[in-house]
Amino acid sequence: QKEVEQDPGPLSVPEGAIVSLNCTYSNSAFQYFMWYRQYSRKGPELLMYTYSSGNKEDGRFTAQVDKSSKYISLFIRDSQPSDSATYLCASPPGSNTGKLIFGQGTTLQVKP
Amino acid sequence: KAGVTQTPRYLIKTRGQQVTLSCSPISGHRSVSWYQQTPGQGLQFLFEYFSETQRNKGNFPGRFSGRQFSNSRSEMNVSTLELGDSALYLCASSSGTGNSPLHFGNGTRLTVT
């Protein structure tokens, strides 16, 4: 079993839809969670960075963490074609480390 | 502030050869981590260097090695290349303290023939 599980999709939605992207994790040592967006032929770009259980909002993006069920989500409101990318969840297994455990990534396509 | 810079962007090598990839971190960042990304395995951690010392290591064979210089720039070397080493190699930098987030470069696409 992978430490971070993520449905690879692909996920296709119409422009303007609310998108829900999800990950589950198994390691209770995971305390911090990140969401990265990766466009084709580019490196991952940090979108959201959360620690606590609950919600964190940044513009059209909301990250949600539920540590009791080991479940993390990223919501995208009013999705745009420019949101079409692969979304990766990740967590470090400890502090003071450059090691992240990544999910497989979910490919999202937003159709105009 | 300039982002993480990786060179070269593309490389084609033959099985058995060796290759060196280069990474320049964000100014002020002392930690550089390397990742391999493939369609089948996703993003996998290779190793991390902090202040010129390897601080963490992933589960890759010894053919994969790296180093970090006093200016925090880092190089990754792969010796005796195998076809399975074809991948996107990503470098990420951070301050290296606490749980500072990683910032990635655009990677080096390595093709082994």
mmCIF file of C-alpha atoms in Angstrom:
data_model
loop_
_atom_site.group_PDB
_atom_site.id
_atom_site.type_symbol
_atom_site.label_atom_id
_atom_site.label_comp_id
_atom_site.label_asym_id
_atom_site.label_seq_id
_atom_site.Cartn_x
_atom_site.Cartn_y
_atom_site.Cartn_z
ATOM 1 C CA GLN A 1 0.000 0.000 0.000
ATOM 2 C CA LYS A 2 1.342 3.416 -0.963
ATOM 3 C CA GLU A 3 1.662 5.911 1.875
ATOM 4 C CA VAL A 4 -0.287 8.499 -0.127
ATOM 5 C CA GLU A 5 -3.074 7.345 -2.433
ATOM 6 C CA GLN A 6 -4.570 9.528 -5.118
ATOM 7 C CA ASP A 7 -6.976 8.690 -7.909
ATOM 8 C CA PRO A 8 -5.061 9.347 -11.151
ATOM 9 C CA GLY A 9 -8.196 10.223 -13.106
ATOM 10 C CA PRO A 10 -8.355 11.645 -15.689
ATOM 11 C CA LEU A 11 -11.054 13.975 -14.453
ATOM 12 C CA SER A 12 -12.924 16.039 -17.040
ATOM 13 C CA VAL A 13 -15.269 18.880 -16.063
ATOM 14 C CA PRO A 14 -16.953 21.791 -17.842
ATOM 15 C CA GLU A 15 -15.687 25.310 -17.311
ATOM 16 C CA GLY A 16 -17.151 26.890 -14.174
ATOM 17 C CA ALA A 17 -17.600 23.599 -12.323
ATOM 18 C CA ILE A 18 -16.437 22.982 -8.764
ATOM 19 C CA VAL A 19 -13.643 20.426 -8.765
ATOM 20 C CA SER A 20 -12.848 18.129 -5.855
ATOM 21 C CA LEU A 21 -9.464 16.400 -5.760
ATOM 22 C CA ASN A 22 -8.721 13.942 -2.990
ATOM 23 C CA CYS A 23 -5.936 11.998 -1.326
ATOM 24 C CA THR A 24 -5.748 9.542 1.528
ATOM 25 C CA TYR A 25 -2.674 8.775 3.565
ATOM 26 C CA SER A 26 -1.703 5.998 5.923
ATOM 27 C CA ASN A 27 1.222 7.385 7.918
ATOM 28 C CA SER A 28 0.172 9.100 11.141
ATOM 29 C CA ALA A 29 3.531 10.903 11.169
ATOM 30 C CA PHE A 30 2.316 13.080 8.296
ATOM 31 C CA GLN A 31 1.526 16.480 9.747
ATOM 32 C CA TYR A 32 1.980 18.888 6.856
ATOM 33 C CA PHE A 33 0.315 18.635 3.489
ATOM 34 C CA MET A 34 0.981 20.295 0.185
ATOM 35 C CA TRP A 35 -0.804 20.522 -3.111
ATOM 36 C CA TYR A 36 1.229 21.013 -6.245
ATOM 37 C CA ARG A 37 0.035 21.744 -9.775
ATOM 38 C CA GLN A 38 2.070 20.468 -12.691
ATOM 39 C CA TYR A 39 1.563 21.595 -16.248
ATOM 40 C CA SER A 40 2.857 19.503 -19.124
ATOM 41 C CA ARG A 41 6.629 19.856 -19.570
ATOM 42 C CA LYS A 42 6.933 21.876 -16.367
ATOM 43 C CA GLY A 43 7.950 21.178 -12.793
ATOM 44 C CA PRO A 44 5.415 21.002 -9.937
ATOM 45 C CA GLU A 45 4.284 24.410 -8.657
ATOM 46 C CA LEU A 46 3.305 24.812 -5.009
ATOM 47 C CA LEU A 47 -0.388 25.718 -4.696
ATOM 48 C CA MET A 48 -1.322 25.189 -1.076
ATOM 49 C CA TYR A 49 0.478 24.290 2.134
ATOM 50 C CA THR A 50 -1.484 23.280 5.229
ATOM 51 C CA TYR A 51 -0.852 21.926 8.696
ATOM 52 C CA SER A 52 -3.981 21.947 10.747
ATOM 53 C CA SER A 53 -7.151 20.017 10.270
ATOM 54 C CA GLY A 54 -9.781 22.224 8.694
ATOM 55 C CA ASN A 55 -9.893 24.477 5.679
ATOM 56 C CA LYS A 56 -7.430 26.900 4.133
ATOM 57 C CA GLU A 57 -8.569 29.168 1.342
ATOM 58 C CA ASP A 58 -6.561 31.005 -1.315
ATOM 59 C CA GLY A 59 -8.595 32.621 -4.053
ATOM 60 C CA ARG A 60 -10.490 29.931 -5.952
ATOM 61 C CA PHE A 61 -8.616 27.158 -4.135
ATOM 62 C CA THR A 62 -9.519 25.578 -0.790
ATOM 63 C CA ALA A 63 -7.432 22.888 0.882
ATOM 64 C CA GLN A 64 -9.112 20.706 3.467
ATOM 65 C CA VAL A 65 -7.430 18.360 5.918
ATOM 66 C CA ASP A 66 -9.164 15.746 8.065
ATOM 67 C CA LYS A 67 -6.492 14.087 10.173
ATOM 68 C CA SER A 68 -8.975 11.836 11.952
ATOM 69 C CA SER A 69 -9.785 10.075 8.696
ATOM 70 C CA LYS A 70 -6.405 10.740 7.041
ATOM 71 C CA TYR A 71 -8.093 12.475 4.135
ATOM 72 C CA ILE A 72 -7.034 15.636 2.312
ATOM 73 C CA SER A 73 -8.881 17.503 -0.408
ATOM 74 C CA LEU A 74 -8.375 20.372 -2.799
ATOM 75 C CA PHE A 75 -11.420 22.222 -4.094
ATOM 76 C CA ILE A 76 -11.293 24.490 -7.123
ATOM 77 C CA ARG A 77 -14.204 26.876 -7.571
ATOM 78 C CA ASP A 78 -15.219 28.348 -10.919
ATOM 79 C CA SER A 79 -12.754 26.096 -12.730
ATOM 80 C CA GLN A 80 -11.056 27.513 -15.820
ATOM 81 C CA PRO A 81 -9.410 25.834 -18.833
ATOM 82 C CA SER A 82 -6.113 27.167 -17.476
ATOM 83 C CA ASP A 83 -6.628 24.880 -14.445
ATOM 84 C CA SER A 84 -6.106 21.871 -16.725
ATOM 85 C CA ALA A 85 -3.050 20.190 -15.248
ATOM 86 C CA THR A 86 -1.968 17.347 -12.977
ATOM 87 C CA TYR A 87 -2.545 17.956 -9.276
ATOM 88 C CA LEU A 88 -0.282 16.246 -6.768
ATOM 89 C CA CYS A 89 -0.734 15.925 -3.032
ATOM 90 C CA ALA A 90 2.349 15.446 -0.882
ATOM 91 C CA SER A 91 3.533 15.254 2.692
ATOM 92 C CA PRO A 92 6.915 15.173 4.414
ATOM 93 C CA PRO A 93 7.431 12.153 6.702
ATOM 94 C CA GLY A 94 9.135 14.373 9.283
ATOM 95 C CA SER A 95 10.559 17.825 9.844
ATOM 96 C CA ASN A 96 13.815 19.302 8.548
ATOM 97 C CA THR A 97 13.629 17.189 5.437
ATOM 98 C CA GLY A 98 13.484 17.765 1.711
ATOM 99 C CA LYS A 99 11.791 14.414 1.276
ATOM 100 C CA LEU A 100 8.162 14.491 0.246
ATOM 101 C CA ILE A 101 5.904 11.501 -0.263
ATOM 102 C CA PHE A 102 3.732 12.205 -3.304
ATOM 103 C CA GLY A 103 0.458 10.785 -4.485
ATOM 104 C CA GLN A 104 0.280 9.585 -8.085
ATOM 105 C CA GLY A 105 -1.340 12.827 -9.215
ATOM 106 C CA THR A 106 -4.788 13.484 -10.680
ATOM 107 C CA THR A 107 -4.998 14.754 -14.250
ATOM 108 C CA LEU A 108 -7.696 17.404 -14.606
ATOM 109 C CA GLN A 109 -9.150 18.702 -17.842
ATOM 110 C CA VAL A 110 -11.464 21.705 -17.786
ATOM 111 C CA LYS A 111 -13.389 21.992 -21.038
ATOM 112 C CA PRO A 112 -14.476 25.436 -22.331
ATOM 113 C CA LYS B 1 13.579 36.300 -7.151
ATOM 114 C CA ALA B 2 14.765 33.765 -9.691
ATOM 115 C CA GLY B 3 13.334 30.282 -9.360
ATOM 116 C CA VAL B 4 15.078 26.934 -9.371
ATOM 117 C CA THR B 5 17.113 26.468 -12.539
ATOM 118 C CA GLN B 6 17.976 23.085 -13.977
ATOM 119 C CA THR B 7 20.312 22.389 -16.868
ATOM 120 C CA PRO B 8 20.195 20.937 -19.382
ATOM 121 C CA ARG B 9 16.471 20.670 -20.154
ATOM 122 C CA TYR B 10 16.878 17.625 -22.370
ATOM 123 C CA LEU B 11 19.488 14.886 -22.609
ATOM 124 C CA ILE B 12 19.812 11.785 -24.754
ATOM 125 C CA LYS B 13 22.329 9.205 -23.637
ATOM 126 C CA THR B 14 23.241 5.655 -24.521
ATOM 127 C CA ARG B 15 22.998 2.705 -22.161
ATOM 128 C CA GLY B 16 26.194 2.355 -20.121
ATOM 129 C CA GLN B 17 27.125 6.021 -20.277
ATOM 130 C CA GLN B 18 27.067 8.389 -17.346
ATOM 131 C CA VAL B 19 25.342 11.739 -17.009
ATOM 132 C CA THR B 20 25.565 14.823 -14.772
ATOM 133 C CA LEU B 21 22.612 17.105 -14.148
ATOM 134 C CA SER B 22 22.857 20.534 -12.592
ATOM 135 C CA CYS B 23 20.577 22.520 -10.293
ATOM 136 C CA SER B 24 20.780 26.116 -9.068
ATOM 137 C CA PRO B 25 18.452 26.708 -6.083
ATOM 138 C CA ILE B 26 16.533 29.819 -5.174
ATOM 139 C CA SER B 27 18.870 32.390 -3.668
ATOM 140 C CA GLY B 28 19.182 31.863 0.088
ATOM 141 C CA HIS B 29 17.935 28.274 0.012
ATOM 142 C CA ARG B 30 20.331 25.794 1.586
ATOM 143 C CA SER B 31 18.495 22.554 0.849
ATOM 144 C CA VAL B 32 18.400 20.898 -2.547
ATOM 145 C CA SER B 33 16.421 17.711 -3.161
ATOM 146 C CA TRP B 34 16.316 15.535 -6.254
ATOM 147 C CA TYR B 35 13.357 13.546 -7.531
ATOM 148 C CA GLN B 36 12.749 11.125 -10.383
ATOM 149 C CA GLN B 37 9.384 11.300 -12.127
ATOM 150 C CA THR B 38 8.103 8.498 -14.364
ATOM 151 C CA PRO B 39 4.584 7.692 -15.597
ATOM 152 C CA GLY B 40 4.574 4.391 -13.732
ATOM 153 C CA GLN B 41 6.118 5.331 -10.400
ATOM 154 C CA GLY B 42 5.265 9.013 -10.169
ATOM 155 C CA LEU B 43 7.545 11.302 -8.183
ATOM 156 C CA GLN B 44 10.150 9.455 -6.148
ATOM 157 C CA PHE B 45 12.677 11.007 -3.796
ATOM 158 C CA LEU B 46 16.332 10.430 -4.654
ATOM 159 C CA PHE B 47 18.270 12.400 -2.053
ATOM 160 C CA GLU B 48 18.601 15.742 -0.297
ATOM 161 C CA TYR B 49 21.639 17.901 0.347
ATOM 162 C CA PHE B 50 21.776 20.545 3.047
ATOM 163 C CA SER B 51 24.851 22.701 3.621
ATOM 164 C CA GLU B 52 26.955 20.443 1.383
ATOM 165 C CA THR B 53 26.014 17.260 3.294
ATOM 166 C CA GLN B 54 23.628 14.535 2.225
ATOM 167 C CA ARG B 55 20.827 14.704 4.788
ATOM 168 C CA ASN B 56 18.318 12.218 3.399
ATOM 169 C CA LYS B 57 18.451 9.412 0.880
ATOM 170 C CA GLY B 58 15.770 7.501 -1.006
ATOM 171 C CA ASN B 59 15.748 3.900 -2.179
ATOM 172 C CA PHE B 60 17.801 4.179 -5.334
ATOM 173 C CA PRO B 61 20.923 2.209 -6.263
ATOM 174 C CA GLY B 62 24.395 3.602 -5.721
ATOM 175 C CA ARG B 63 24.624 4.508 -9.421
ATOM 176 C CA PHE B 64 22.706 7.619 -8.423
ATOM 177 C CA SER B 65 24.833 10.107 -6.547
ATOM 178 C CA GLY B 66 24.945 13.792 -5.906
ATOM 179 C CA ARG B 67 26.824 16.618 -4.340
ATOM 180 C CA GLN B 68 26.284 20.180 -3.234
ATOM 181 C CA PHE B 69 28.689 23.054 -3.485
ATOM 182 C CA SER B 70 29.353 25.873 -1.028
ATOM 183 C CA ASN B 71 27.051 28.190 -3.029
ATOM 184 C CA SER B 72 24.225 25.590 -2.602
ATOM 185 C CA ARG B 73 24.253 24.616 -6.261
ATOM 186 C CA SER B 74 23.899 20.879 -6.692
ATOM 187 C CA GLU B 75 24.738 18.221 -9.238
ATOM 188 C CA MET B 76 23.331 14.756 -9.672
ATOM 189 C CA ASN B 77 25.251 11.983 -11.396
ATOM 190 C CA VAL B 78 23.974 8.721 -12.796
ATOM 191 C CA SER B 79 26.567 6.177 -13.837
ATOM 192 C CA THR B 80 26.177 3.114 -16.056
ATOM 193 C CA LEU B 81 22.863 4.293 -17.437
ATOM 194 C CA GLU B 82 20.053 1.796 -17.930
ATOM 195 C CA LEU B 83 16.993 2.103 -20.146
ATOM 196 C CA GLY B 84 14.854 2.340 -17.022
ATOM 197 C CA ASP B 85 16.637 5.528 -15.990
ATOM 198 C CA SER B 86 14.722 7.422 -18.672
ATOM 199 C CA ALA B 87 12.693 9.936 -16.693
ATOM 200 C CA LEU B 88 12.158 13.549 -15.757
ATOM 201 C CA TYR B 89 14.636 14.492 -13.049
ATOM 202 C CA LEU B 90 13.429 17.305 -10.839
ATOM 203 C CA CYS B 91 15.339 19.434 -8.427
ATOM 204 C CA ALA B 92 13.660 21.288 -5.567
ATOM 205 C CA SER B 93 15.020 23.817 -3.122
ATOM 206 C CA SER B 94 13.912 25.091 0.277
ATOM 207 C CA SER B 95 15.348 26.876 3.270
ATOM 208 C CA GLY B 96 15.803 23.396 4.729
ATOM 209 C CA THR B 97 14.559 24.241 8.205
ATOM 210 C CA GLY B 98 11.319 23.245 9.886
ATOM 211 C CA ASN B 99 8.739 22.272 7.319
ATOM 212 C CA SER B 100 9.571 24.843 4.679
ATOM 213 C CA PRO B 101 7.863 24.060 1.373
ATOM 214 C CA LEU B 102 9.787 22.819 -1.632
ATOM 215 C CA HIS B 103 10.005 24.801 -4.845
ATOM 216 C CA PHE B 104 10.714 22.817 -7.988
ATOM 217 C CA GLY B 105 12.570 23.513 -11.190
ATOM 218 C CA ASN B 106 11.241 22.458 -14.592
ATOM 219 C CA GLY B 107 13.402 19.368 -14.680
ATOM 220 C CA THR B 108 15.811 17.625 -17.007
ATOM 221 C CA ARG B 109 14.248 15.119 -19.381
ATOM 222 C CA LEU B 110 16.695 12.206 -19.703
ATOM 223 C CA THR B 111 16.232 9.637 -22.442
ATOM 224 C CA VAL B 112 18.427 6.542 -22.421
ATOM 225 C CA THR B 113 18.622 4.597 -25.688
#
